[in-house]
Tab-separated table of C-alpha atoms in Angstrom:
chain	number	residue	atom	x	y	z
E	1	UNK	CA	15.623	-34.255	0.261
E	2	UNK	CA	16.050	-34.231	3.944
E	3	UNK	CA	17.014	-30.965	6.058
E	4	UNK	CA	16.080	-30.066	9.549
E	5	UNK	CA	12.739	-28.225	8.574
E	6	UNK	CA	11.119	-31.379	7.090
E	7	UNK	CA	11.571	-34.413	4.207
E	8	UNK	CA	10.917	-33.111	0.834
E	9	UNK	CA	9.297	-35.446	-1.441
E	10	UNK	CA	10.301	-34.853	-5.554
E	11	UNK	CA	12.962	-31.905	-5.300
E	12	UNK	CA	12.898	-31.154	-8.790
E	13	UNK	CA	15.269	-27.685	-8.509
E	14	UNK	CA	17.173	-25.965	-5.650
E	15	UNK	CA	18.101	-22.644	-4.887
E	16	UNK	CA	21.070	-21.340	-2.630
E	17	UNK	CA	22.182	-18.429	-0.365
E	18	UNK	CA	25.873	-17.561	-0.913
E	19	UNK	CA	26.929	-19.461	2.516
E	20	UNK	CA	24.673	-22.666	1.084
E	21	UNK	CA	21.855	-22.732	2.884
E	22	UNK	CA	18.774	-23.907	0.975
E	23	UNK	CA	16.913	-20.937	-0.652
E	24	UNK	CA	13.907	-21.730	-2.574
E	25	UNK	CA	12.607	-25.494	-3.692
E	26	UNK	CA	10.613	-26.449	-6.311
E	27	UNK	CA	8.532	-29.764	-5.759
E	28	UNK	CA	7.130	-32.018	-8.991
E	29	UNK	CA	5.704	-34.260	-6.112
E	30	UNK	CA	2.846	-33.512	-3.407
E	31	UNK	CA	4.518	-32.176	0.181
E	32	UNK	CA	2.036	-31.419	2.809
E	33	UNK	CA	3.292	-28.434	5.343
E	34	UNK	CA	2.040	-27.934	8.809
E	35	UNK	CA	1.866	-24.541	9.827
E	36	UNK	CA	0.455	-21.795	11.983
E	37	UNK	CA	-2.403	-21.772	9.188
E	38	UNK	CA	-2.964	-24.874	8.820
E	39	UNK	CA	-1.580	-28.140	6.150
E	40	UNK	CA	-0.590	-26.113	3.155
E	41	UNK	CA	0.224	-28.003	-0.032
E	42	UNK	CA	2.618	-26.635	-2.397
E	43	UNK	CA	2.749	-26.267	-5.840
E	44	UNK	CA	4.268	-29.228	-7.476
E	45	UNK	CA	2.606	-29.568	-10.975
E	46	UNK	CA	3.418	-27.780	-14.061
E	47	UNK	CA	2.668	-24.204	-14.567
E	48	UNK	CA	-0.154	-23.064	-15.964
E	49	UNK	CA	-1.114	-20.757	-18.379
E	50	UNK	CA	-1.842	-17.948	-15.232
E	51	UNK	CA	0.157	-19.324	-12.765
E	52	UNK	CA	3.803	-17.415	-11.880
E	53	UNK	CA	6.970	-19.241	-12.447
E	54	UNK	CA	8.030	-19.478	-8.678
E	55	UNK	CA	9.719	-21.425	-5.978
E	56	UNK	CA	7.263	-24.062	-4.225
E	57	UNK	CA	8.485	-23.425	-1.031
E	58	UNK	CA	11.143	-20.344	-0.136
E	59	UNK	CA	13.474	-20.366	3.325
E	60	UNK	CA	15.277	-17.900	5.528
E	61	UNK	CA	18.691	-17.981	6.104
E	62	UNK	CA	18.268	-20.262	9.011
E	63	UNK	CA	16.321	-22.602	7.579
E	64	UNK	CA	12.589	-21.045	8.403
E	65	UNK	CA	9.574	-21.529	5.517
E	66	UNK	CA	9.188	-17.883	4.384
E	67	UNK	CA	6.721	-18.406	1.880
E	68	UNK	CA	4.870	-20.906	-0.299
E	69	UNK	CA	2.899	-21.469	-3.591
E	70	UNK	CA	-0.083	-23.165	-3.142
E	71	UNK	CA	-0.747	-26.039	-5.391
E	72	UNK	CA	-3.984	-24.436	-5.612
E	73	UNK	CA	-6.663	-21.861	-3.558
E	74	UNK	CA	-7.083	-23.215	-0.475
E	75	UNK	CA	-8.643	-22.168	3.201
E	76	UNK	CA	-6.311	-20.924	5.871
E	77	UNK	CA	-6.689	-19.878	9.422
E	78	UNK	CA	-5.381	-15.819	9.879
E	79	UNK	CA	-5.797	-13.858	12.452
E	80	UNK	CA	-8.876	-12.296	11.181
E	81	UNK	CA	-10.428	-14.798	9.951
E	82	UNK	CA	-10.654	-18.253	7.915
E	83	UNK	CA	-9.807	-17.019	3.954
E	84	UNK	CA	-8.878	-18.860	0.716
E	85	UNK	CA	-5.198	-18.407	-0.415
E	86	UNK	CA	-3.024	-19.025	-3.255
E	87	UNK	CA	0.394	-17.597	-1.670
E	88	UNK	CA	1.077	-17.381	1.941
E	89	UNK	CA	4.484	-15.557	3.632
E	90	UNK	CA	5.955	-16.106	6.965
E	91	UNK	CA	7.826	-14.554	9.464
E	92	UNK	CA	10.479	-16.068	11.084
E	93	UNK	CA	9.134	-17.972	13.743
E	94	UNK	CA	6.366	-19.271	11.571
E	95	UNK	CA	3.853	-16.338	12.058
E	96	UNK	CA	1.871	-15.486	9.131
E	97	UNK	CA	2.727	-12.325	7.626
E	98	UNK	CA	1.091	-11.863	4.594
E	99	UNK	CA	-1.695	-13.935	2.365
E	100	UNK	CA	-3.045	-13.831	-1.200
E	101	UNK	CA	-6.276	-15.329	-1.982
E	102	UNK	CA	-5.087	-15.119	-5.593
E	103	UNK	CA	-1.055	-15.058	-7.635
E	104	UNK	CA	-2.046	-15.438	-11.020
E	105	UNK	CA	0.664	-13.773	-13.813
E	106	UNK	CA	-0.725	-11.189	-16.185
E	107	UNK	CA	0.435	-12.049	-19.835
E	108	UNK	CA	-0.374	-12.255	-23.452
E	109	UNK	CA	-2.281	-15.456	-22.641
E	110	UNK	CA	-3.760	-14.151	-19.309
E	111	UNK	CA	-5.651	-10.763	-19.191
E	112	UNK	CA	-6.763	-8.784	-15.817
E	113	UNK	CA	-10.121	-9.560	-16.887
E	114	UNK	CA	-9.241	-13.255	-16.774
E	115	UNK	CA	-7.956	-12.929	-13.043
E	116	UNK	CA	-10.603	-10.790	-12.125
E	117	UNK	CA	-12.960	-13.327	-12.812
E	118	UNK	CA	-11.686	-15.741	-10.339
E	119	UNK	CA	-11.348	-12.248	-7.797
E	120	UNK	CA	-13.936	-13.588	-4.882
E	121	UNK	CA	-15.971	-10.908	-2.879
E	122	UNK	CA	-15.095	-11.926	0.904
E	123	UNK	CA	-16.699	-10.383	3.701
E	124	UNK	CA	-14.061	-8.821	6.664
E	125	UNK	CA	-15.476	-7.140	10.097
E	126	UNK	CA	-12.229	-4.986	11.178
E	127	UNK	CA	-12.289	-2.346	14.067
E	128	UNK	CA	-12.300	0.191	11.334
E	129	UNK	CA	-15.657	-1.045	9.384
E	130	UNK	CA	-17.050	-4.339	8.169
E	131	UNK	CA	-17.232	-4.683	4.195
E	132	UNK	CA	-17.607	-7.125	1.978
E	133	UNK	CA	-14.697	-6.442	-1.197
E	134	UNK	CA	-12.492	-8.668	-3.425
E	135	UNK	CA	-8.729	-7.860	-1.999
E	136	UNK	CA	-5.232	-8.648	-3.513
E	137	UNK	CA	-3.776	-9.565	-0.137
E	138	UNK	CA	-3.627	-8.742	3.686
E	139	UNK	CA	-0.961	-8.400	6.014
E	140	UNK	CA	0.269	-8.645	9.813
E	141	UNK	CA	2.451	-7.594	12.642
E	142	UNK	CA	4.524	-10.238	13.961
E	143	UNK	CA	1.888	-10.168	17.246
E	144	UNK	CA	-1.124	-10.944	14.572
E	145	UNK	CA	-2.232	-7.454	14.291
E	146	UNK	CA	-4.018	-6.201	10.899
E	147	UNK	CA	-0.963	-4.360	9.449
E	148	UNK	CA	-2.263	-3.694	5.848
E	149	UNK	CA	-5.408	-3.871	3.595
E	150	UNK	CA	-4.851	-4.001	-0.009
E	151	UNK	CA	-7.862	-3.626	-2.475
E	152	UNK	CA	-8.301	-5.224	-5.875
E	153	UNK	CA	-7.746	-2.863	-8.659
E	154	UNK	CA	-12.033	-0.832	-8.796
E	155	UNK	CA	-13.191	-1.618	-5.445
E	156	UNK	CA	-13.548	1.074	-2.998
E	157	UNK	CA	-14.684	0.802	0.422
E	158	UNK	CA	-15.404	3.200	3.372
E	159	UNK	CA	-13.890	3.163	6.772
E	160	UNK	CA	-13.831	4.994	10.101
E	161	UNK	CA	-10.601	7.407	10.706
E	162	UNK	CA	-9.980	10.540	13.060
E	163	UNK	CA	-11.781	12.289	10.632
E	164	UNK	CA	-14.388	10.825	10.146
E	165	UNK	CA	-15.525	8.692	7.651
E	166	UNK	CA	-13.064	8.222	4.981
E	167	UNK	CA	-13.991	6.604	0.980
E	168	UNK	CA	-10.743	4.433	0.073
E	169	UNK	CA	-9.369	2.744	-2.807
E	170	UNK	CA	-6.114	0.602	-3.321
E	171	UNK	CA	-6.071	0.273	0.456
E	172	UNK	CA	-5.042	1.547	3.921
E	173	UNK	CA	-2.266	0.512	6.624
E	174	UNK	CA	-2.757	0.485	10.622
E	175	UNK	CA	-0.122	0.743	13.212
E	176	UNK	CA	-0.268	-2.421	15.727
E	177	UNK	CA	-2.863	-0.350	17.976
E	178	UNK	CA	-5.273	-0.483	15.202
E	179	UNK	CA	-5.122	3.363	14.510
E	180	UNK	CA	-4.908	4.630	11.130
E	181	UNK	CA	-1.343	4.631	9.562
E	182	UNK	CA	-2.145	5.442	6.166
E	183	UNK	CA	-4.944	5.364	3.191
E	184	UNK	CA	-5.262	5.792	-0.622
E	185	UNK	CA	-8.781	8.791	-0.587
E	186	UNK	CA	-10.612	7.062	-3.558
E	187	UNK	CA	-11.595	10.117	-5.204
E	188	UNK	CA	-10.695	14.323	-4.412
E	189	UNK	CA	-11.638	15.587	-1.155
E	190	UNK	CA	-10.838	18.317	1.130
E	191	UNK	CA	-9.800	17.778	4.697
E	192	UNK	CA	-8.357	19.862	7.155
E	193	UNK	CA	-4.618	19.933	7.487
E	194	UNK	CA	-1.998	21.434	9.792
E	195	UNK	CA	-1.450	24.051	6.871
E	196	UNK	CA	-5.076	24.648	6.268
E	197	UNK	CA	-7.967	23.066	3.790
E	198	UNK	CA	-6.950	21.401	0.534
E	199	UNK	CA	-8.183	19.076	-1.327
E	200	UNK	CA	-6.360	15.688	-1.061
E	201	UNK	CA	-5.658	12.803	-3.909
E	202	UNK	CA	-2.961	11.201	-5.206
E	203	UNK	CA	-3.982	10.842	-9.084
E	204	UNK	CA	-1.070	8.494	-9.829
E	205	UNK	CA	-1.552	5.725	-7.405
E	206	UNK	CA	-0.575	2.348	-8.066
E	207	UNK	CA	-2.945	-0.073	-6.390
E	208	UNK	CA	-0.059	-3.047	-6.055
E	209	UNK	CA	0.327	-2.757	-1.727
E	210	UNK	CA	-0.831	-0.781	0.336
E	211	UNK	CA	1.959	-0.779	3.257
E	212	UNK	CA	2.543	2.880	3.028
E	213	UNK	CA	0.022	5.460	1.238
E	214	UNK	CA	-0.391	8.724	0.224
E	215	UNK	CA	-2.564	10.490	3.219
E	216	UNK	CA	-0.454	9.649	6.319
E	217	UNK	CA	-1.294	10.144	10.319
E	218	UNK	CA	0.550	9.571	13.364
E	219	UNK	CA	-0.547	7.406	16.188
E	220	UNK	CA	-2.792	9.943	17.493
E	221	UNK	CA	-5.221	10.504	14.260
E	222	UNK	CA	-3.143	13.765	13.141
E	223	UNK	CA	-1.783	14.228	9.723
E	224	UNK	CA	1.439	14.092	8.581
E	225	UNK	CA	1.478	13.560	5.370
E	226	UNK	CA	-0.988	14.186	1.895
E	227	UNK	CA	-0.728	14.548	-2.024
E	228	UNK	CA	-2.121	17.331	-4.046
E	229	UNK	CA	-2.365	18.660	-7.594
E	230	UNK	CA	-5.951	21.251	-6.603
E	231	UNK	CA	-3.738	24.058	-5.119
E	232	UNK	CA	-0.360	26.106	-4.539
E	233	UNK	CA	1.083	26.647	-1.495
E	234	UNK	CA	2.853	30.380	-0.229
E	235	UNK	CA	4.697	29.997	2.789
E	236	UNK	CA	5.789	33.302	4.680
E	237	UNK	CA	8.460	32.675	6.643
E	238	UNK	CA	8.873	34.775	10.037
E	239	UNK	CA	11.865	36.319	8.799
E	240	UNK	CA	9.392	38.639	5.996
E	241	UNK	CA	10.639	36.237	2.923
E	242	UNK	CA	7.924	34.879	1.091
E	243	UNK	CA	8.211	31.762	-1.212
E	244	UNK	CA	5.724	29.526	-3.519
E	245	UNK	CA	5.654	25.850	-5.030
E	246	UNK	CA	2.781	24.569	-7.501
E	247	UNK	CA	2.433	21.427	-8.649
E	248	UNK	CA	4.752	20.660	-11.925
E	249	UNK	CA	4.985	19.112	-15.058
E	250	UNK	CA	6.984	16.709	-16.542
E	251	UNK	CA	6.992	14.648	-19.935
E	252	UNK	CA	4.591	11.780	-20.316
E	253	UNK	CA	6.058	8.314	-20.437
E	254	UNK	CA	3.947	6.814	-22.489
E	255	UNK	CA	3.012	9.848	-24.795
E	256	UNK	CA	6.117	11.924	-26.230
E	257	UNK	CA	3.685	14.823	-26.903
E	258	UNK	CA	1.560	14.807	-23.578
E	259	UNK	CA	2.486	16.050	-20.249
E	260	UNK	CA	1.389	14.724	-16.536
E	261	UNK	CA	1.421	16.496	-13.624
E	262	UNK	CA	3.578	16.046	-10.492
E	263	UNK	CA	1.632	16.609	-7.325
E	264	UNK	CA	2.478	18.416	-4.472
E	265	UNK	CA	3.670	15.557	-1.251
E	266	UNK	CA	3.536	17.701	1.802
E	267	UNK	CA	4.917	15.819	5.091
E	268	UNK	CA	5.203	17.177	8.715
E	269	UNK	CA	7.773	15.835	11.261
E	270	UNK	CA	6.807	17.329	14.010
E	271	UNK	CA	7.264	21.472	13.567
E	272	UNK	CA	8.753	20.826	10.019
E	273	UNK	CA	6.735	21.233	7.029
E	274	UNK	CA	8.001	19.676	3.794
E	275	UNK	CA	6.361	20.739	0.531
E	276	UNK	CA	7.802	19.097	-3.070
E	277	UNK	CA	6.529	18.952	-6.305
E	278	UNK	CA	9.900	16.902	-7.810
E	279	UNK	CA	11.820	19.464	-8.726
E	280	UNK	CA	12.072	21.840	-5.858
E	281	UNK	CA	11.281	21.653	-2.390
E	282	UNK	CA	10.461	24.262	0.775
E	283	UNK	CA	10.568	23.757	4.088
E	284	UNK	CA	9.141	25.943	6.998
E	285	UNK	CA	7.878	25.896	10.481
E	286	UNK	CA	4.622	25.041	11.182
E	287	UNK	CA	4.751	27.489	15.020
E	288	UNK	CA	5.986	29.987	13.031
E	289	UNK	CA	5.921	30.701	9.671
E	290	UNK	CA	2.663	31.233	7.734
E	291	UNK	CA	0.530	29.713	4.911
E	292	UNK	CA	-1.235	30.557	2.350
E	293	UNK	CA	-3.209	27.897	0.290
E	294	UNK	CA	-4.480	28.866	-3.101
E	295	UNK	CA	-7.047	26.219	-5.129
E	296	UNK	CA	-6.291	25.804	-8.819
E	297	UNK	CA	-7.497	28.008	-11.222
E	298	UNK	CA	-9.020	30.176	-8.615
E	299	UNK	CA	-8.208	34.278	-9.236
E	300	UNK	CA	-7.866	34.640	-5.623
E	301	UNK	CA	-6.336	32.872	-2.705
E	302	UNK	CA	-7.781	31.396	0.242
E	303	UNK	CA	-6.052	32.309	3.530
E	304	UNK	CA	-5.995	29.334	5.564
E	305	UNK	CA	-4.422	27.877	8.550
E	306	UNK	CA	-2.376	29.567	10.704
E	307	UNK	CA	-2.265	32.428	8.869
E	308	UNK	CA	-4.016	35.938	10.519
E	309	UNK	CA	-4.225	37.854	7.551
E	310	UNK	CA	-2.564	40.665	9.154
E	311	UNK	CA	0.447	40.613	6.651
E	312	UNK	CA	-0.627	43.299	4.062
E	313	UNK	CA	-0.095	40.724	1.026
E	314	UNK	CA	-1.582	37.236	2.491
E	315	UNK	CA	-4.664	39.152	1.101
E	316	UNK	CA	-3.557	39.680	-2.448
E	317	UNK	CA	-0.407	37.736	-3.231
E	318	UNK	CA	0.144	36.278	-6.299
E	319	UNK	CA	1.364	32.727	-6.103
């Protein structure tokens, strides 16, 4: 099959866009790619018991390689770093965007125990720490800046952020600076926030990417953003109205007699808090209304923050 991106030996299936450009290829014969990374060769044998049922070789709309299926692990060159890969995306102009040293499918036939096995420990030396972890993948910035770390499911590593040193799971993201986008905390811990000290972990965290995660900052190291299920938050607004949110409870999906807990997802935008726990949701200044942060199970609460105490009830409200 000839098109302007290359000759394609053994075209055994095609795949269109709606206007008929070429979408996705699948090979049964060898085709060797040149790229930024390297020769890649792309799947063309029969799938395997672990392997997923995709495309060899995908294309943008204009005819660009956005990604392709190894035929099997092999070494490319990333901006970081030589690493092995099994699945390799592209931007546009033939930038690499995003590698996986593994793609195996989970199934009947193949366990995460089986793909864990093949999981290699590789070592990385990033501006934010040097550690040696297996990963699920890694991606860029279009200028070959680290844009995201994501862990394989157990590991946890430790890493250098505005405050301080930081224990991570599932993974982190950076803006193109390098500075600390975002990070999964790999256990409880309290930090200090714009609305005072709480305790920060998001229990429910699915370790599939880690583009955008639950404790957030801004370009300068502040942050914007957390999940909680260790406290309840008052606000007191500067207009003498007082209101409260907890974390809340809805029905288990997997258990019709058990209940799981929605956390608390507080994000700031510059003066504006958010606070929601899924059902409802406050807002309030940060200048100029007040908080009060009470830990769970805890007969009294902790005034933290900007709050003075000098309201009569920030010293014995009841959440």
């Amino acid at each position: 099959m000839k098109m302007e991106n290359g000759n394609w030996n053994g075209v055994a299936r095609t795949e269109y866009f709606a206007d008929g450009a070429v979408k996705d290829l699948t090979f049964e014969e060898e085709n060797r790619i040149e790229t930024l990374c390297g020769t890649l060769i792309a799947k063309y044998t029969a799938e395997e018991t672990r392997r997923k049922y995709i495309s060899s070789v995908s294309f943008y709309e204009n005819g660009a390689i956005k990604r392709v299926a190894l035929e099997k692990q092999m070494m490319i060159q990333t901006p970081i770093g030589e690493y092995p890969a099994e699945c390799v995306i592209f931007y546009p102009n033939g930038k690499l965007k995003r590698f996986f040293p593994l793609n195996g499918k989970l199934s009947g036939y193949w366990s995460m125990e089986d793909e864990t096995a093949l999981a290699e420990a590789l070592q990385f030396h990033l501006a934010v720490g040097a550690f040696k972890i297996r990963i699920i993948g890694v991606s860029f910035y279009e200028s070959g800046a680290l844009k995201s770390f994501t862990l394989w499911p157990g590991e946890e590593i430790v890493i250098n952020t505005n405050v301080g040193l930081f224990p991570v799971q599932i993974g982190f993201a950076l803006y193109e600076d390098g500075s600390i986008k975002s990070l999964e905390p790999a256990y409880p811990i309290p930090i200090v926030t714009p609305i005072g000290n709480i305790t920060v972990y998001d229990e429910h965290a699915i370790g599939i990417e880690s583009d955008d995660n639950s404790l957030k900052f801004d370009p300068y190291g502040n942050i914007i953003g957390f999940s909680t299920s260790f406290c309840s938050i008052a606000v007191f607004y500067a207009d003498g109205t007082k209101s409260a949110i907890a974390p809340s409870y809805a029905p288990s999906m997997t258990d019709d007699e058990a209940m799981i807990k929605i956390l608390l997802t507080v994000s700031i935008v510059k003066d504006c808090v958010s606070i929601s726990n899924g059902e409802i949701e406050l807002t309030a200044s940060l200048s100029e209304d007040k908080f009060v942060i009470r830990k769970e199970y805890d007969d009294k609460p902790e005034v933290q923050s900007n709050c003075s105490g000098s309201c009569s009830s920030c010293t014995h409200c009841e959440l």
